[in-house]
Amino acid sequence: MLLSIAKLLLTFVTLCVISKVTFLGWYELHFSDTSLFEFIKAVFWGTRFDLTVSFLLTGLSFLFFIPLVKFKKLYKILFLNWVLLCGAWIIFSTMGDAVYLSQANRHVTVDMHLGKGMELELLSTVVTQYSGLVFTAVALFVVFSVVAVKYPQQISVSDKWYKTVVIGLALIVATVTAVRGGYSDKPQSPMYAYKIGDIKLARIAWSAPYAITYYSIIGEDKSGHRWTPVQSIEQMERLRTVVNPAAETKLDDLQKYDLVFVLLESWTAFDMKGYGSEFDSTPNFDALREKSLSTTSFYSNGFRTVEGVFTTMCSMPNPVGGSVAGTRLESMPYHCLPQILKERGWNTSFVQGSGQGMVGAFAQSLGFAHSYGKFDYLDTNQDTNYWGYMDDGIYDFALGKLAKAGEQPQFIAINTGTTHDSYLPNESDYVFGRANTDETRRSVLHHADRALGRFVTKLEAQARRPTLLVLVADHTMVSSNNDLRHVFIPFLIHGINLKIPTGIMPVAASHKDVAPTVIDMLGGAVSWFSGNSLLSNNYREGADFTVNNRFYWLTRNKLVQINAETGKREKCFSVASNSNGLQPTACEELLGADELYRKGLNYLFYSQQHLFEGTTTSY
């Protein structure tokens, strides 16, 4: 009996390690400079998590099937299918996690709850854009299945019933101990991978099957993780005086302009000539930017749509390395731009081309009165991809809503859809080719930019009132290559029937600055926004983003990396003139690095405390 348990446990552990080496090896090869020695070291260190999930599956095998052991034929058939199911779970969860890592620069954690209602779209994206990985996963599963059938695994029982009971209890205790991570500390979470002491190695040590199982069990309402230390009342008061010293709220006499926000799904400035790229992927956006208010560089505060929506609309950061949406933080009180305007007479709507799902519901929780998805579209002749309607259809739907509006001012936010996929209607649409991921992405972006040009022309023709048009990407869909391409996004504000300040400001900004700037253009101010209006005379430059438990604070030409848990400055970089390249620089040699670090750390601790205590309106 002990031997059969050990063989099953070893089978699962081996498959976990092989899957991890295969799929995380693919990621490290394409998106990292991790050495082979570091990779092997992290894989071996992470076997503790592989053992955890293997013990869990083995323990469940015992509990589920030992009662059927007397029915030998049925027992054998059911146990084989169970082993195959466990193998599929290990292989495909590891593959899916590697795909997510390549897009979001972090493993699946609390984010898994954001995919509810979009399972088919997510699957379609993986199959079409990562067919090589899918083929590898299927091939690995086929090999595993052949081995499992040829050498079937099953837990045998002892001739003595009491031996079976004793060994079974020992297995259960061992399983609980493995899942708990021992008894000398609090129960381990997948985040314990970071105990390896290096963020790159923790990425490899991670166990996707364990993490996904863990976050499925604890539930979306409990999964918000706080990295930053708790601040005392005295510390928060001191931080307030340096982070938000001259806060004021002025909302009584806002100008009744229409607001049109376009959240450019997955656009990256790395592909845009106007931001220094060699590829002319977005001529329409670049031309409009020359006539609008923009900044030299602009960075995303998140890696998922809900993260970009939250920070853009609420001018508050997401939790370090995670999202407000889908966690207990979602129920905290916020007072965001759509809610502010709705209270003052605006009709607020959120439009997307896919199903409403998590994104639409989350947008409504921030103050949008209406949420529209693909099932609300009447024009079925528009082009669609796996997610739903492509940009022309989404824009036309939004224009129709604006055209039917009465005298009430409108605030409509549009989440585009073409760049959510790699599909284009005609082969000739792939103007940059489709031989690899970069060519396909630029071709799809160019197609989306053409639709944007048509939308702006139609909007300018039909707009009856002064209108502020805000174009900003919600996030990107590329991984870092030791630079900033994974957070480098386009942004502009354009006036229609309205004269606004124009020009490209020589600053680095981020999502948190959008709402304060819009409110300023309407003639108001909001004290609880954590960002700054770009029109402010004392604009405090400082863009930010997070990756796992690292917080990054940057200006146009320098960046500091801060450990969110300890508050220690870890690295410094010089930012290239193209706003994307990074050059590692000794902090002692980087002019102004100390002040940049202090400002970033103060903002990090102050904003995260308000976020987790639900006091963002007292910011």
Coordinates of C-alpha atoms in Angstrom, one line a residue:
M1 CA 0.0 0.0 0.0
L2 CA 2.8 2.4 0.9
L3 CA 4.6 1.6 -2.3
S4 CA 1.5 2.3 -4.5
I5 CA 1.0 5.6 -2.7
A6 CA 4.6 6.6 -3.2
K7 CA 4.5 5.7 -6.9
L8 CA 1.3 7.8 -7.5
L9 CA 2.8 10.7 -5.6
L10 CA 6.0 10.4 -7.6
T11 CA 4.0 10.3 -10.8
F12 CA 2.2 13.6 -10.0
V13 CA 5.4 15.3 -8.8
T14 CA 7.3 14.3 -12.0
L15 CA 4.5 15.6 -14.2
C16 CA 4.4 18.9 -12.3
V17 CA 8.2 19.4 -12.8
I18 CA 8.1 18.4 -16.5
S19 CA 5.2 20.7 -17.1
K20 CA 6.9 23.6 -15.3
V21 CA 10.2 23.1 -17.1
T22 CA 8.4 22.9 -20.5
F23 CA 6.1 25.9 -20.2
L24 CA 8.0 28.2 -17.9
G25 CA 11.0 27.3 -19.8
W26 CA 9.3 28.7 -22.9
Y27 CA 8.5 31.9 -21.1
E28 CA 12.0 32.3 -19.7
L29 CA 13.5 31.6 -23.1
H30 CA 11.4 34.3 -24.8
F31 CA 10.9 37.0 -22.2
S32 CA 13.8 36.7 -19.6
D33 CA 17.5 36.6 -19.3
T34 CA 17.5 34.0 -16.5
S35 CA 20.5 31.8 -16.7
L36 CA 20.2 28.0 -17.0
F37 CA 21.7 27.6 -13.5
E38 CA 19.2 30.0 -12.0
F39 CA 16.4 28.2 -13.8
I40 CA 17.4 24.8 -12.5
K41 CA 17.9 26.2 -9.0
A42 CA 14.4 27.7 -9.0
V43 CA 12.8 24.6 -10.3
F44 CA 14.3 22.4 -7.6
W45 CA 13.5 25.0 -4.9
G46 CA 9.9 25.1 -6.2
T47 CA 9.4 21.3 -5.9
R48 CA 8.0 21.9 -2.4
F49 CA 4.9 23.4 -4.1
D50 CA 4.8 20.6 -6.7
L51 CA 4.9 18.2 -3.7
T52 CA 2.0 20.1 -2.1
V53 CA -0.3 19.8 -5.1
S54 CA 0.8 16.1 -5.6
F55 CA 0.1 15.3 -2.0
L56 CA -3.3 17.0 -2.4
L57 CA -4.2 14.9 -5.5
T58 CA -2.9 11.7 -3.9
G59 CA -4.9 12.3 -0.7
L60 CA -8.0 13.0 -2.7
S61 CA -7.3 9.8 -4.7
F62 CA -7.4 7.8 -1.4
L63 CA -10.5 9.5 0.0
F64 CA -12.5 9.2 -3.3
F65 CA -11.7 5.7 -4.4
I66 CA -10.7 3.5 -1.5
P67 CA -14.5 2.9 -0.7
L68 CA -14.7 1.3 -4.2
V69 CA -11.7 -1.0 -3.9
K70 CA -13.8 -4.1 -3.6
F71 CA -15.3 -3.5 -7.0
K72 CA -12.0 -4.2 -8.8
K73 CA -13.0 -3.6 -12.4
L74 CA -14.9 -0.4 -11.6
Y75 CA -12.1 0.7 -9.3
K76 CA -9.5 0.3 -11.9
I77 CA -11.5 2.1 -14.6
L78 CA -12.4 5.1 -12.3
F79 CA -8.9 5.4 -10.9
L80 CA -7.4 5.5 -14.4
N81 CA -9.7 8.2 -15.5
W82 CA -9.0 10.1 -12.3
V83 CA -5.3 10.0 -12.9
L84 CA -5.8 11.2 -16.4
L85 CA -7.9 14.1 -15.2
C86 CA -5.3 15.0 -12.6
G87 CA -2.6 14.9 -15.4
A88 CA -4.7 17.1 -17.6
W89 CA -5.1 19.6 -14.7
I90 CA -1.4 19.8 -14.1
I91 CA -0.4 20.2 -17.7
F92 CA -3.1 22.6 -18.9
S93 CA -3.1 24.8 -15.8
T94 CA 0.7 25.2 -16.1
M95 CA 0.4 26.0 -19.8
G96 CA -2.4 28.5 -19.2
D97 CA -0.5 30.2 -16.4
A98 CA 2.5 30.6 -18.7
V99 CA 0.3 32.3 -21.3
Y100 CA -1.1 34.6 -18.7
L101 CA 2.4 35.4 -17.4
S102 CA 3.5 36.3 -21.0
Q103 CA 0.6 38.8 -21.2
A104 CA 0.2 40.2 -17.7
N105 CA 3.7 39.9 -16.4
R106 CA 2.5 37.9 -13.4
H107 CA 1.1 34.5 -12.6
V108 CA -2.6 33.7 -12.2
T109 CA -3.6 34.6 -8.6
V110 CA -6.7 36.5 -7.7
D111 CA -7.1 37.4 -11.4
M112 CA -8.6 34.0 -12.2
H113 CA -12.0 35.4 -10.9
L114 CA -11.9 38.1 -13.6
G115 CA -12.5 35.5 -16.4
K116 CA -16.0 34.5 -15.3
G117 CA -18.4 34.7 -18.3
M118 CA -15.5 34.9 -20.7
E119 CA -14.2 31.3 -20.7
L120 CA -14.9 30.7 -24.4
E121 CA -13.2 33.9 -25.5
L122 CA -10.2 33.2 -23.3
L123 CA -9.9 29.7 -24.7
S124 CA -10.3 30.9 -28.3
T125 CA -7.5 33.5 -27.7
V126 CA -5.1 30.8 -26.3
V127 CA -5.8 28.4 -29.2
T128 CA -5.4 31.0 -31.9
Q129 CA -2.5 33.0 -30.5
Y130 CA -0.6 30.3 -28.7
S131 CA -1.2 27.3 -30.9
G132 CA 2.3 26.1 -30.4
L133 CA 1.9 25.9 -26.6
V134 CA -1.5 24.2 -27.0
F135 CA 0.0 21.6 -29.3
T136 CA 2.8 21.0 -26.8
A137 CA 0.4 20.6 -24.0
V138 CA -1.8 18.2 -25.9
A139 CA 1.3 16.2 -27.0
L140 CA 2.5 16.0 -23.4
F141 CA -0.9 14.8 -22.2
V142 CA -1.0 12.2 -24.9
V143 CA 2.4 10.9 -23.8
F144 CA 1.2 10.9 -20.2
S145 CA -2.0 9.1 -21.1
V146 CA -0.1 6.3 -23.0
V147 CA 2.2 5.8 -20.0
A148 CA -0.7 5.8 -17.5
V149 CA -2.6 3.2 -19.6
K150 CA 0.5 1.0 -20.0
Y151 CA 1.6 1.3 -16.4
P152 CA -1.7 1.9 -14.5
Q153 CA -1.5 3.6 -11.1
Q154 CA -3.9 2.7 -8.3
I155 CA -3.7 2.7 -4.5
S156 CA -3.7 -0.9 -3.2
V157 CA -5.0 -1.8 0.2
S158 CA -3.5 -3.9 3.0
D159 CA -4.9 -7.4 3.9
K160 CA -5.4 -6.0 7.4
W161 CA -8.1 -3.4 7.6
Y162 CA -6.5 -1.6 10.5
K163 CA -3.2 -1.1 8.5
T164 CA -5.2 0.5 5.7
V165 CA -6.8 2.9 8.2
V166 CA -3.5 3.8 9.8
I167 CA -1.7 4.4 6.5
G168 CA -4.8 6.3 5.2
L169 CA -4.7 8.6 8.3
A170 CA -1.0 9.1 7.9
L171 CA -1.5 10.1 4.3
I172 CA -4.2 12.6 5.2
V173 CA -1.9 14.1 7.9
A174 CA 0.9 14.2 5.4
T175 CA -1.4 15.9 2.9
V176 CA -2.6 18.5 5.4
T177 CA 1.0 19.2 6.5
A178 CA 2.1 19.6 2.9
V179 CA -0.7 21.9 2.0
R180 CA -0.3 23.9 5.2
G181 CA 3.5 24.1 4.7
G182 CA 4.4 22.8 8.1
Y183 CA 3.3 24.1 11.5
S184 CA 5.9 26.6 12.4
D185 CA 4.3 29.5 10.6
K186 CA 0.9 30.5 9.2
P187 CA -0.4 28.2 6.4
Q188 CA 1.4 28.7 3.1
S189 CA -0.1 30.5 0.2
P190 CA 1.2 30.4 -3.4
M191 CA 2.9 33.7 -2.5
Y192 CA 5.4 31.7 -0.4
A193 CA 7.3 31.2 -3.7
Y194 CA 8.7 34.7 -3.0
K195 CA 10.6 33.3 0.0
I196 CA 13.2 32.2 -2.4
G197 CA 14.4 35.8 -2.2
D198 CA 14.5 36.7 -5.9
I199 CA 11.6 37.8 -7.9
K200 CA 12.8 36.1 -11.1
L201 CA 13.4 32.8 -9.3
A202 CA 10.0 33.0 -7.6
R203 CA 8.4 33.3 -11.0
I204 CA 9.9 29.9 -11.9
A205 CA 9.4 28.2 -8.5
W206 CA 5.7 29.0 -8.7
S207 CA 3.2 26.1 -9.0
A208 CA 0.2 26.9 -11.3
P209 CA -1.9 23.9 -10.3
Y210 CA -1.5 24.7 -6.6
A211 CA -2.1 28.4 -7.0
I212 CA -5.2 28.1 -9.2
T213 CA -6.6 25.4 -6.8
Y214 CA -5.8 27.6 -3.8
Y215 CA -7.5 30.8 -5.2
S216 CA -10.5 28.8 -6.3
I217 CA -11.0 27.5 -2.8
I218 CA -10.5 30.7 -0.9
G219 CA -13.0 32.5 -3.1
E220 CA -12.8 35.9 -4.9
D221 CA -14.1 37.8 -1.9
K222 CA -11.1 37.0 0.3
S223 CA -8.3 37.0 -2.2
G224 CA -7.0 40.5 -2.0
H225 CA -3.4 40.4 -0.8
R226 CA -1.7 43.3 0.9
W227 CA 2.1 43.6 0.6
T228 CA 2.7 46.9 2.3
P229 CA 3.1 47.3 6.1
V230 CA 0.2 48.9 8.1
Q231 CA 0.8 52.5 8.9
S232 CA -0.1 54.1 12.3
I233 CA -2.4 57.1 12.5
E234 CA 0.7 59.3 13.2
Q235 CA 2.5 57.9 10.2
M236 CA -0.5 58.5 7.9
E237 CA -0.9 62.1 9.0
R238 CA 2.8 62.7 8.3
L239 CA 2.4 61.1 4.9
R240 CA -0.6 63.2 4.1
T241 CA 1.4 66.4 4.6
V242 CA 3.9 65.3 1.9
V243 CA 1.7 63.3 -0.4
N244 CA -1.5 65.4 -0.6
P245 CA -0.7 68.7 1.2
A246 CA -3.0 71.1 -0.7
A247 CA -6.0 69.0 -1.4
E248 CA -9.3 70.7 -2.3
T249 CA -12.7 69.7 -3.7
K250 CA -14.6 72.0 -6.1
L251 CA -17.5 70.4 -7.9
D252 CA -20.4 72.9 -7.8
D253 CA -19.9 74.6 -11.2
L254 CA -18.7 71.9 -13.6
Q255 CA -19.0 72.7 -17.3
K256 CA -21.6 70.4 -18.9
Y257 CA -19.4 69.0 -21.6
D258 CA -19.9 65.6 -23.1
L259 CA -17.1 63.1 -22.3
V260 CA -16.1 60.3 -24.5
F261 CA -13.4 57.9 -23.1
V262 CA -11.9 55.3 -25.4
L263 CA -10.0 52.6 -23.6
L264 CA -7.8 51.3 -26.3
E265 CA -7.7 47.6 -25.6
S266 CA -4.1 46.3 -25.3
W267 CA -2.5 49.2 -27.3
T268 CA 1.2 49.6 -26.6
A269 CA 3.2 52.7 -27.5
F270 CA 6.1 50.5 -28.3
D271 CA 4.5 49.9 -31.7
M272 CA 3.7 53.5 -32.4
K273 CA 5.8 55.9 -34.6
G274 CA 4.6 58.9 -32.6
Y275 CA 6.2 57.4 -29.5
G276 CA 9.5 56.6 -31.3
S277 CA 8.8 53.2 -32.9
E278 CA 10.3 52.5 -36.3
F279 CA 6.8 51.1 -37.3
D280 CA 4.1 53.5 -38.5
S281 CA 1.3 51.4 -37.0
T282 CA -1.0 54.2 -35.9
P283 CA -1.0 57.2 -38.2
N284 CA -4.4 58.4 -37.2
F285 CA -3.7 58.4 -33.5
D286 CA -0.3 60.1 -34.1
A287 CA -1.9 62.8 -36.2
L288 CA -4.6 63.5 -33.6
R289 CA -2.0 63.6 -30.8
E290 CA -0.3 66.5 -32.5
K291 CA -3.5 68.5 -32.1
S292 CA -4.3 67.4 -28.5
L293 CA -3.0 67.4 -25.0
S294 CA -0.6 64.6 -24.3
T295 CA 2.6 63.8 -22.5
T296 CA 6.1 62.7 -23.6
S297 CA 5.4 59.3 -22.0
F298 CA 2.5 57.6 -20.3
Y299 CA 2.4 54.3 -18.3
S300 CA -0.2 51.8 -17.4
N301 CA -1.0 51.2 -13.7
G302 CA -2.2 47.7 -14.4
F303 CA -2.2 44.7 -16.8
R304 CA -5.9 43.9 -17.1
T305 CA -8.8 45.9 -18.3
V306 CA -10.4 46.1 -14.9
E307 CA -7.2 47.5 -13.5
G308 CA -6.9 50.2 -16.1
V309 CA -10.6 51.1 -15.7
F310 CA -10.2 51.4 -11.9
T311 CA -7.2 53.6 -11.9
T312 CA -8.4 55.7 -14.8
M313 CA -11.8 56.3 -13.4
C314 CA -10.9 56.5 -9.7
S315 CA -7.4 57.9 -9.7
M316 CA -6.3 55.3 -7.2
P317 CA -3.9 52.5 -7.6
N318 CA -4.8 48.8 -7.6
P319 CA -3.3 46.7 -4.8
V320 CA 0.3 45.9 -5.4
G321 CA 0.6 43.1 -7.9
G322 CA -3.2 42.6 -8.2
S323 CA -6.6 44.0 -8.9
V324 CA -9.5 45.6 -6.9
A325 CA -12.0 43.8 -9.1
G326 CA -12.9 40.3 -8.1
T327 CA -11.6 40.7 -4.5
R328 CA -12.9 41.9 -1.2
L329 CA -11.6 45.3 -2.1
E330 CA -14.4 45.6 -4.7
S331 CA -16.9 46.2 -2.0
M332 CA -15.0 49.1 -0.5
P333 CA -16.5 52.6 -0.9
Y334 CA -15.1 54.6 -3.8
H335 CA -16.2 57.9 -5.3
C336 CA -15.0 57.8 -8.9
L337 CA -15.3 60.1 -11.9
P338 CA -18.5 58.4 -13.4
Q339 CA -20.2 58.5 -10.0
I340 CA -19.2 62.2 -9.5
L341 CA -20.6 63.1 -12.9
K342 CA -23.7 61.0 -12.6
E343 CA -24.6 62.8 -9.3
R344 CA -24.3 66.1 -11.2
G345 CA -26.6 65.3 -14.2
W346 CA -24.5 63.3 -16.6
N347 CA -25.8 60.1 -18.2
T348 CA -23.0 57.6 -17.8
S349 CA -22.6 54.5 -20.0
F350 CA -19.9 51.8 -20.5
V351 CA -19.7 50.1 -23.9
Q352 CA -17.7 47.1 -24.9
G353 CA -17.9 44.6 -27.8
S354 CA -17.7 41.5 -25.8
G355 CA -20.1 40.2 -23.2
Q356 CA -20.7 42.5 -20.2
G357 CA -19.1 40.0 -17.8
M358 CA -16.8 41.1 -15.0
V359 CA -15.6 44.3 -16.8
G360 CA -19.1 45.7 -17.4
A361 CA -20.3 44.9 -13.9
F362 CA -17.2 46.4 -12.3
A363 CA -17.6 49.6 -14.4
Q364 CA -21.1 49.9 -13.1
S365 CA -19.9 49.5 -9.5
L366 CA -17.8 52.6 -10.1
G367 CA -20.7 54.8 -11.2
F368 CA -21.7 53.9 -14.8
A369 CA -25.5 53.8 -14.9
H370 CA -25.6 51.6 -18.0
S371 CA -23.4 48.8 -19.3
Y372 CA -23.7 47.5 -22.9
G373 CA -22.1 44.4 -24.4
K374 CA -22.3 42.4 -27.6
F375 CA -25.8 41.0 -26.8
D376 CA -27.2 44.6 -26.9
Y377 CA -26.0 45.2 -30.5
L378 CA -28.7 45.2 -33.2
D379 CA -26.4 45.5 -36.2
T380 CA -25.2 41.9 -36.7
N381 CA -23.5 42.7 -40.0
Q382 CA -20.4 44.2 -38.3
D383 CA -17.2 42.3 -38.2
T384 CA -16.6 40.1 -35.1
N385 CA -13.7 38.2 -33.6
Y386 CA -13.6 35.5 -30.9
W387 CA -14.4 38.1 -28.2
G388 CA -17.2 39.8 -29.9
Y389 CA -17.6 42.9 -32.1
M390 CA -14.5 44.6 -33.6
D391 CA -13.9 48.3 -33.3
D392 CA -16.1 49.7 -36.1
G393 CA -19.1 47.9 -34.7
I394 CA -18.4 49.1 -31.2
Y395 CA -17.8 52.7 -32.3
D396 CA -21.0 52.8 -34.3
F397 CA -23.0 51.4 -31.4
A398 CA -21.6 54.2 -29.1
L399 CA -22.2 56.9 -31.8
G400 CA -25.8 55.7 -32.0
K401 CA -26.2 56.1 -28.2
L402 CA -24.7 59.6 -28.4
A403 CA -26.9 60.6 -31.3
K404 CA -30.1 59.6 -29.5
A405 CA -29.1 61.5 -26.3
G406 CA -31.2 64.4 -25.2
E407 CA -30.1 67.6 -23.5
Q408 CA -28.5 65.7 -20.6
P409 CA -24.7 65.7 -20.8
Q410 CA -23.2 62.4 -21.7
F411 CA -20.2 60.4 -20.3
I412 CA -19.6 57.3 -22.4
A413 CA -16.6 55.0 -22.0
I414 CA -15.8 52.6 -24.8
N415 CA -13.6 49.5 -24.4
T416 CA -12.4 48.5 -27.9
G417 CA -12.2 44.9 -29.1
T418 CA -10.2 44.5 -32.3
T419 CA -6.9 44.4 -30.4
H420 CA -8.3 41.8 -28.0
D421 CA -7.6 39.2 -30.6
S422 CA -5.2 38.4 -33.5
Y423 CA -8.0 38.0 -36.1
L424 CA -8.5 40.3 -39.0
P425 CA -11.3 39.8 -41.7
N426 CA -9.0 39.8 -44.7
E427 CA -5.5 38.5 -45.4
S428 CA -4.7 41.9 -46.9
D429 CA -5.4 43.6 -43.5
Y430 CA -2.2 42.1 -42.1
V431 CA -0.2 45.0 -43.5
F432 CA 2.8 44.3 -41.3
G433 CA 2.6 40.5 -41.9
R434 CA 1.6 37.7 -39.6
A435 CA 4.6 35.5 -39.6
N436 CA 5.2 36.1 -35.9
T437 CA 3.6 37.6 -32.8
D438 CA 5.1 41.1 -33.4
E439 CA 4.0 41.3 -37.0
T440 CA 0.5 40.2 -36.2
R441 CA 0.2 42.6 -33.3
R442 CA 1.2 45.6 -35.4
S443 CA -1.1 44.6 -38.2
V444 CA -4.1 44.3 -35.8
L445 CA -3.1 47.6 -34.2
H446 CA -3.0 49.3 -37.6
H447 CA -6.5 47.9 -38.4
A448 CA -7.7 49.3 -35.1
D449 CA -6.2 52.7 -35.7
R450 CA -8.0 52.9 -39.1
A451 CA -11.3 52.3 -37.2
L452 CA -10.3 54.9 -34.7
G453 CA -9.7 57.4 -37.5
R454 CA -13.2 56.8 -38.9
F455 CA -14.7 57.1 -35.4
V456 CA -13.1 60.5 -34.6
T457 CA -14.3 61.8 -38.0
K458 CA -17.9 60.7 -37.3
L459 CA -17.8 62.0 -33.7
E460 CA -16.6 65.4 -34.8
A461 CA -19.3 65.6 -37.5
Q462 CA -22.2 64.6 -35.1
A463 CA -21.1 66.3 -31.8
R464 CA -23.6 69.0 -30.9
R465 CA -22.0 70.1 -27.6
P466 CA -18.5 70.8 -26.4
T467 CA -16.9 67.3 -26.1
L468 CA -13.8 66.0 -24.4
L469 CA -12.4 63.0 -26.2
V470 CA -9.9 60.9 -24.1
L471 CA -7.9 58.2 -25.8
V472 CA -5.9 56.0 -23.5
A473 CA -4.9 52.3 -23.5
D474 CA -6.2 50.2 -20.6
H475 CA -3.1 48.1 -20.6
T476 CA -0.7 46.3 -23.1
M477 CA -0.4 42.7 -24.1
V478 CA 3.3 42.4 -24.4
S479 CA 5.9 41.2 -21.9
S480 CA 8.9 43.2 -20.6
N481 CA 12.2 42.6 -22.3
N482 CA 14.2 44.4 -19.7
D483 CA 12.5 47.6 -20.7
L484 CA 9.1 49.4 -20.3
R485 CA 7.2 48.1 -23.3
H486 CA 4.8 46.2 -21.0
V487 CA 3.5 49.4 -19.4
F488 CA 4.3 52.0 -22.1
I489 CA 0.9 53.1 -23.5
P490 CA -0.6 56.0 -25.6
F491 CA -2.7 58.8 -24.2
L492 CA -4.3 62.1 -25.4
I493 CA -7.2 64.4 -24.6
H494 CA -8.8 66.2 -27.6
G495 CA -11.3 69.0 -27.6
I496 CA -14.3 68.9 -30.1
N497 CA -16.3 72.2 -30.3
L498 CA -14.0 73.2 -27.5
K499 CA -10.6 74.9 -27.2
I500 CA -8.4 73.2 -24.7
P501 CA -4.6 73.5 -23.9
T502 CA -2.7 71.4 -26.4
G503 CA 0.8 70.2 -26.8
I504 CA 3.0 67.3 -25.6
M505 CA 4.0 68.0 -22.0
P506 CA 7.5 66.9 -21.2
V507 CA 6.5 64.6 -18.3
A508 CA 5.8 61.0 -17.5
A509 CA 2.2 60.4 -16.4
S510 CA 0.0 57.4 -15.7
H511 CA -3.6 56.3 -15.4
K512 CA -4.1 58.0 -12.1
D513 CA -3.7 61.5 -13.7
V514 CA -6.5 61.1 -16.2
A515 CA -9.5 61.8 -13.9
P516 CA -8.0 64.8 -12.2
T517 CA -7.1 66.3 -15.6
V518 CA -10.6 65.8 -16.9
I519 CA -12.2 67.3 -13.8
D520 CA -9.8 70.3 -14.0
M521 CA -11.0 70.8 -17.7
L522 CA -14.6 70.8 -16.4
G523 CA -13.7 73.5 -13.9
G524 CA -13.4 71.4 -10.8
A525 CA -11.1 69.6 -8.4
V526 CA -11.3 66.5 -6.3
S527 CA -9.3 66.1 -3.1
W528 CA -9.4 62.3 -2.9
F529 CA -7.8 61.6 -6.3
S530 CA -4.3 60.3 -5.9
G531 CA -3.1 61.6 -9.3
N532 CA -2.6 65.2 -10.5
S533 CA -4.1 67.4 -13.2
L534 CA -1.7 67.8 -16.1
L535 CA -2.8 71.4 -16.2
S536 CA -1.9 72.1 -12.6
N537 CA 0.8 74.7 -12.0
N538 CA 2.4 72.4 -9.4
Y539 CA 2.0 69.1 -11.2
R540 CA 3.9 66.5 -9.3
E541 CA 5.5 64.1 -11.8
G542 CA 5.5 60.5 -10.8
A543 CA 4.2 57.5 -12.8
D544 CA 3.9 54.1 -11.2
F545 CA 3.2 50.5 -11.8
T546 CA 3.7 47.2 -10.0
V547 CA 4.9 43.7 -10.9
N548 CA 4.2 41.1 -8.3
N549 CA 5.5 42.6 -5.0
R550 CA 7.7 45.2 -6.7
F551 CA 6.6 48.8 -6.9
Y552 CA 8.1 51.1 -9.7
W553 CA 8.1 54.9 -9.5
L554 CA 9.5 56.8 -12.5
T555 CA 9.8 60.1 -14.2
R556 CA 10.9 60.8 -17.8
N557 CA 14.5 59.9 -17.2
K558 CA 14.8 57.8 -14.1
L559 CA 13.1 54.9 -12.3
V560 CA 13.4 53.2 -8.9
Q561 CA 12.3 49.7 -7.9
I562 CA 11.0 49.3 -4.4
N563 CA 10.2 46.2 -2.5
A564 CA 6.6 46.8 -1.4
E565 CA 6.8 44.5 1.6
T566 CA 10.0 46.0 3.1
G567 CA 9.9 49.5 1.6
K568 CA 13.6 49.1 0.6
R569 CA 15.0 50.5 -2.6
E570 CA 16.3 47.7 -4.6
K571 CA 17.4 49.0 -8.0
C572 CA 17.7 52.2 -10.0
F573 CA 17.5 52.7 -13.8
S574 CA 18.0 55.5 -16.3
V575 CA 15.1 55.8 -18.7
A576 CA 16.1 56.2 -22.4
S577 CA 14.9 59.2 -24.4
N578 CA 12.4 57.0 -26.2
S579 CA 10.6 56.5 -22.8
N580 CA 11.0 52.7 -23.2
G581 CA 14.6 51.6 -22.8
L582 CA 16.1 51.1 -19.4
Q583 CA 19.8 51.2 -18.3
P584 CA 20.7 49.8 -14.9
T585 CA 22.4 52.5 -12.9
A586 CA 23.9 52.6 -9.5
C587 CA 21.5 54.6 -7.3
E588 CA 24.4 56.6 -5.9
E589 CA 25.2 57.7 -9.4
L590 CA 21.6 58.6 -10.5
L591 CA 21.0 62.2 -9.9
G592 CA 17.8 62.7 -7.8
A593 CA 17.4 59.0 -7.1
D594 CA 17.0 59.6 -3.3
E595 CA 14.2 62.1 -3.7
L596 CA 12.5 59.9 -6.3
Y597 CA 12.7 57.0 -3.9
R598 CA 11.2 59.0 -1.0
K599 CA 8.3 60.3 -3.2
G600 CA 7.5 56.8 -4.5
L601 CA 7.7 55.2 -1.1
N602 CA 5.5 57.8 0.5
Y603 CA 2.9 57.4 -2.3
L604 CA 3.0 53.6 -2.1
F605 CA 2.4 53.4 1.7
Y606 CA -0.1 56.2 1.8
S607 CA -2.3 55.0 -1.1
Q608 CA -2.2 51.3 -0.2
Q609 CA -3.3 52.0 3.4
H610 CA -6.3 54.0 2.2
L611 CA -7.1 51.3 -0.4
F612 CA -7.1 48.4 2.1
E613 CA -8.9 50.3 4.9
G614 CA -11.6 51.5 2.5
T615 CA -10.8 55.2 3.2
T616 CA -9.9 56.3 -0.4
T617 CA -12.5 59.2 -0.2
S618 CA -10.4 60.5 2.8
Y619 CA -7.2 60.5 0.7

